[in-house]
Amino acid sequence: MRGEDPENRGGGRTGEVKSRVNDSGYSAPSSSFLIDDSETQWTSWLIPMFVVANVAMFLVVMYINNCPKHNLGFQGKCVARFLGRFSFQPIKENPLFGPSSATLEKMGALKWTRVVQKHQGWRLVTCIWLHAGVIHLVANMLSLVFIGIRLEQQFGFVRIGIVYMLSGFGGSIISSLFIRNNISVGASGALFGLLGAMLSELITNWTIYSNKAAALITLLVIIVINLGIGILPHVDNYAHIGGFLSGFLLGFVLLPRPQFGWLEQRNLHVKSKYKAYQYVLWLISLALLIVGFAVALVMLFRGENGNDHCHWCHYLSCVPTSRWNCGEN
């Protein structure tokens, strides 16, 4: 999250939020686009557990934050003081109704100096489970339920769990490469990874979808809108992009479906479980994932600044207008 607008950056406010969503949150194409097949439909339990874990972590953070005890009053009084130590930081400090930046950093928020100079690489994972405030938490969890349960029902908890965690990890790496002076928290990188996996799943399983054009256009519009929101100030779009790219490649590796002849087991002429192009996409994506993660991690822990290698990349996270400036963005 970043400072002024959680999942926002620096300043006197809470950090840098990795996600902004439209009014309905992230959304996904209807499952009616998919032609029914004989694959097992899984019972979703991992995504609900992720939601419970995120809510529980937020309560722990708020308990430790203890605004009535630690707030010095420079930016106003605690909000909802009837909640006692669970009350929120002043609105001027954190408009998303949550803890202070100091508490988030203490609990594992992503910060370049901590990760690289103090060798706290675990923050690349812990930041995924932290949220800047109630608004941030609710938006992300609604999005996770809407997208994640459907995917887990179709592909199982193992594959979707891997996509979620590695996408969040990938988003954290990219964010750390480009953002140095502010903290970042949120599950948005992982959520964008699920969106990316949905897109690659549609592409690699193209032949089993009906209304292909409608499914593709719907998903692309959703992705473009959510990535577009990331160019506003105080939003960590680097985490969005890193998570999306990770999930997109992981979808080709983990989510291909067998061709129809194999599933029905009636077409004796079908000798291969997958089509040739699925194998090609699998190999290319796996190679890109391994190389990409390796190069990004080496760059990060060598202390390299991504902005030095991409002088225009700051526009991916914030585009200045007459109404706002991007500052460090």
XYZ file of C-alpha atoms in Angstrom:
329
model
C 0.000 0.000 0.000
C 1.131 3.523 -0.475
C 1.384 6.312 1.929
C -1.639 8.464 1.357
C -4.067 5.976 0.102
C -3.345 2.587 1.578
C -1.995 0.331 -1.015
C -0.579 3.632 -1.544
C 2.777 5.075 -1.096
C 4.749 6.763 1.596
C 4.229 10.245 2.893
C 2.600 10.394 6.290
C -0.024 7.889 5.404
C -0.259 4.220 5.336
C 1.846 2.646 2.611
C 1.091 1.473 -0.853
C -2.000 -0.433 -1.748
C -1.624 -3.013 -4.443
C -5.208 -2.983 -5.589
C -7.981 -0.726 -6.671
C -11.116 -2.294 -8.033
C -14.180 -1.081 -9.798
C -17.453 -0.977 -7.899
C -18.055 -4.677 -8.319
C -14.441 -5.656 -7.698
C -12.508 -7.880 -10.034
C -14.823 -9.945 -12.133
C -14.619 -12.916 -14.423
C -16.397 -14.204 -17.462
C -19.322 -16.442 -16.743
C -18.628 -20.141 -16.558
C -21.390 -20.588 -19.154
C -18.758 -19.891 -21.767
C -17.241 -23.266 -20.969
C -18.533 -26.363 -22.657
C -19.323 -29.059 -20.102
C -16.889 -31.937 -19.973
C -16.291 -34.976 -17.822
C -13.687 -33.384 -15.559
C -14.247 -33.525 -11.824
C -15.666 -30.418 -10.175
C -13.704 -29.742 -7.005
C -15.089 -28.461 -3.742
C -13.579 -25.063 -2.985
C -12.038 -24.820 0.482
C -8.626 -23.209 -0.024
C -9.936 -19.847 -1.230
C -12.344 -19.555 1.734
C -9.401 -20.406 4.008
C -7.358 -17.642 2.348
C -10.189 -15.219 3.098
C -10.329 -16.332 6.737
C -6.534 -16.040 7.040
C -6.528 -12.500 5.608
C -9.325 -11.367 7.925
C -7.623 -12.954 10.934
C -4.320 -11.302 10.014
C -6.017 -7.920 9.756
C -7.499 -8.348 13.243
C -4.073 -9.252 14.628
C -2.544 -6.171 12.997
C -5.256 -3.922 14.402
C -4.798 -5.435 17.872
C -1.079 -4.713 17.748
C -1.649 -1.265 16.232
C -3.644 -0.123 19.303
C -4.417 3.382 18.054
C -5.602 4.815 21.423
C -2.219 4.004 22.976
C 0.138 4.887 20.126
C -1.603 7.756 18.316
C 0.050 11.061 19.191
C -2.847 13.123 17.870
C -0.914 15.121 15.279
C -3.273 14.049 12.484
C -6.462 13.793 14.526
C -8.179 11.350 16.807
C -8.602 7.622 16.319
C -11.675 6.579 14.335
C -14.370 4.351 15.876
C -12.885 4.705 19.338
C -15.637 2.483 20.790
C -13.639 -0.421 19.294
C -10.917 0.187 21.839
C -7.492 -0.997 20.716
C -9.063 -2.127 17.419
C -9.986 1.462 16.508
C -8.562 2.923 13.284
C -5.886 5.515 12.652
C -7.084 9.087 11.943
C -8.661 9.518 8.512
C -5.943 11.974 7.461
C -3.348 9.291 8.109
C -5.213 6.279 6.731
C -8.447 6.943 4.793
C -9.093 3.209 4.349
C -9.818 2.663 8.065
C -6.799 0.687 9.133
C -3.492 0.682 11.011
C -0.475 2.940 10.767
C 2.386 2.523 8.320
C 4.693 1.804 11.240
C 2.537 -1.117 12.356
C 2.315 -2.539 8.852
C 6.079 -2.317 8.439
C 6.545 -4.028 11.790
C 4.192 -6.834 10.749
C 5.910 -7.566 7.430
C 5.003 -4.937 4.838
C 7.144 -4.821 1.712
C 9.943 -2.262 1.828
C 13.069 -2.259 -0.314
C 15.502 -1.330 2.419
C 14.223 -4.114 4.642
C 14.292 -6.724 1.892
C 17.665 -5.900 0.343
C 19.781 -4.131 2.931
C 18.520 -6.046 5.957
C 18.078 -9.344 4.093
C 14.421 -9.766 5.050
C 13.349 -11.582 1.913
C 10.393 -13.112 3.745
C 8.625 -9.773 3.322
C 8.086 -10.669 -0.337
C 5.518 -13.179 0.949
C 4.219 -11.683 4.196
C 3.113 -8.449 2.530
C 0.543 -10.458 0.544
C -1.360 -11.206 3.768
C -1.476 -7.623 5.056
C -4.058 -4.982 4.179
C -4.107 -1.245 4.602
C -7.616 -0.999 5.982
C -11.144 -2.345 6.086
C -12.013 -0.958 2.656
C -8.893 -2.463 1.143
C -9.521 -5.827 2.828
C -13.188 -6.075 1.827
C -12.509 -5.127 -1.800
C -9.735 -7.697 -2.144
C -11.600 -10.498 -0.366
C -14.759 -10.004 -2.437
C -12.607 -10.141 -5.545
C -10.826 -13.256 -4.304
C -14.108 -15.044 -3.637
C -15.568 -14.033 -6.992
C -12.561 -15.175 -9.027
C -10.877 -17.789 -6.871
C -13.764 -20.081 -5.951
C -14.724 -20.626 -9.582
C -11.130 -21.424 -10.532
C -10.623 -23.761 -7.568
C -13.809 -25.639 -8.441
C -12.508 -26.217 -11.951
C -8.811 -26.896 -11.320
C -8.453 -27.890 -7.683
C -6.771 -26.336 -4.674
C -3.190 -27.366 -5.525
C -2.931 -25.617 -8.873
C -4.897 -22.519 -7.859
C -2.953 -22.266 -4.594
C 0.315 -22.337 -6.544
C -0.928 -19.691 -8.978
C -2.064 -17.450 -6.126
C 1.125 -17.667 -4.075
C 3.622 -17.440 -6.942
C 1.724 -14.554 -8.521
C 1.751 -12.649 -5.248
C 5.467 -13.391 -4.917
C 6.113 -12.216 -8.482
C 4.181 -9.016 -7.875
C 6.220 -8.321 -4.749
C 9.503 -8.788 -6.631
C 8.557 -6.357 -9.397
C 7.244 -3.852 -6.875
C 10.520 -3.989 -4.928
C 12.559 -3.491 -8.081
C 10.838 -0.183 -8.858
C 9.690 1.215 -5.484
C 12.384 2.012 -2.919
C 11.180 4.529 -0.378
C 7.691 3.363 0.534
C 5.945 0.330 1.918
C 3.485 -1.859 0.035
C 0.890 -4.360 1.228
C -2.038 -6.254 -0.222
C -3.162 -9.363 -2.062
C -3.639 -7.530 -5.347
C -0.622 -9.075 -7.063
C -2.017 -12.532 -6.306
C -5.485 -11.474 -7.487
C -4.103 -10.150 -10.748
C -2.268 -13.448 -11.076
C -5.616 -15.251 -11.005
C -6.884 -12.902 -13.729
C -3.776 -13.606 -15.789
C -4.243 -17.346 -15.302
C -7.846 -17.038 -16.479
C -6.652 -15.403 -19.676
C -3.980 -17.992 -20.433
C -6.393 -20.789 -19.519
C -8.836 -19.454 -22.091
C -6.091 -19.311 -24.716
C -4.571 -22.742 -24.091
C -8.004 -24.409 -23.864
C -9.430 -22.428 -26.748
C -11.070 -25.383 -28.501
C -13.367 -26.327 -25.603
C -14.935 -22.893 -25.229
C -18.119 -21.732 -26.872
C -18.625 -18.005 -27.515
C -14.850 -17.620 -27.609
C -14.874 -14.018 -28.766
C -17.320 -12.944 -26.056
C -15.297 -14.710 -23.353
C -12.026 -13.174 -24.547
C -13.401 -9.650 -24.935
C -15.093 -9.766 -21.525
C -11.930 -10.902 -19.783
C -9.700 -8.424 -21.618
C -11.999 -5.520 -20.723
C -11.908 -6.520 -17.052
C -8.113 -6.776 -17.091
C -7.596 -3.480 -18.930
C -9.936 -1.603 -16.580
C -8.237 -2.917 -13.457
C -4.729 -2.323 -14.801
C -5.834 1.107 -15.980
C -6.897 2.041 -12.464
C -3.338 1.291 -11.435
C -1.969 4.329 -13.271
C -3.636 6.586 -10.702
C -1.348 7.995 -7.999
C -0.770 6.047 -4.797
C -1.514 2.664 -6.377
C 1.214 0.043 -6.752
C 0.618 -1.013 -10.340
C 4.023 -2.707 -10.455
C 2.636 -5.390 -8.137
C -0.435 -5.680 -10.369
C 1.664 -6.131 -13.488
C 4.144 -8.519 -11.875
C 1.330 -10.647 -10.492
C -0.561 -10.632 -13.778
C 2.461 -11.720 -15.834
C 3.307 -14.464 -13.343
C -0.238 -15.764 -13.344
C -0.491 -15.534 -17.123
C 2.554 -17.773 -17.595
C 1.515 -20.115 -14.776
C -1.840 -20.620 -16.454
C -0.164 -22.131 -19.521
C 1.857 -24.436 -17.258
C -0.781 -25.531 -14.749
C -4.205 -25.111 -16.335
C -4.284 -26.858 -19.740
C -7.220 -29.218 -20.197
C -7.079 -32.513 -22.130
C -8.590 -32.452 -25.592
C -12.126 -33.782 -25.993
C -11.211 -37.104 -27.544
C -9.050 -37.954 -24.548
C -11.695 -36.973 -22.007
C -14.453 -39.008 -23.637
C -12.151 -42.017 -24.060
C -14.226 -43.029 -27.037
C -12.066 -41.656 -29.791
C -9.343 -44.251 -30.206
C -7.560 -42.077 -32.740
C -6.608 -39.529 -30.078
C -3.223 -40.666 -28.790
C -2.055 -37.485 -27.111
C -3.715 -36.078 -24.006
C -2.933 -32.505 -25.048
C -2.685 -30.721 -28.356
C 0.718 -29.848 -29.793
C 0.285 -26.095 -29.268
C -0.462 -26.730 -25.571
C 2.875 -28.488 -25.174
C 4.642 -25.611 -26.942
C 2.990 -22.999 -24.724
C 3.826 -25.099 -21.658
C 7.529 -25.271 -22.508
C 7.850 -21.590 -23.435
C 5.967 -20.416 -20.343
C 7.932 -22.649 -17.974
C 11.220 -21.386 -19.412
C 10.112 -17.752 -19.136
C 8.968 -18.278 -15.547
C 12.267 -19.811 -14.448
C 14.400 -17.233 -16.233
C 12.175 -14.323 -15.210
C 12.106 -15.167 -11.514
C 15.834 -15.911 -11.457
C 16.837 -12.666 -13.195
C 14.439 -10.528 -11.141
C 15.616 -11.998 -7.830
C 19.289 -11.555 -8.746
C 18.658 -7.935 -9.732
C 16.712 -7.277 -6.547
C 19.243 -8.675 -4.095
C 22.107 -7.026 -5.968
C 20.381 -3.753 -5.168
C 19.642 -2.766 -8.762
C 16.924 -0.222 -9.463
C 14.488 -1.241 -12.171
C 14.014 2.396 -13.160
C 17.639 2.544 -14.275
C 16.939 -0.149 -16.863
C 13.515 1.151 -17.926
C 13.273 4.930 -17.929
C 9.629 5.001 -19.033
C 8.324 2.280 -16.707
C 7.266 4.823 -14.083
C 4.332 5.648 -16.378
C 3.038 2.122 -15.799
C 2.336 2.977 -12.179
C 1.291 6.603 -12.408
C 0.521 9.009 -15.246
C 0.704 12.680 -14.193
C -2.202 14.949 -15.105
C -3.343 18.490 -14.306
C -5.234 17.068 -11.315
C -2.359 15.231 -9.665
C 1.372 14.730 -9.838
C 3.091 11.425 -9.362
C 5.943 12.555 -7.166
C 8.286 9.620 -6.763
C 6.173 7.579 -9.174
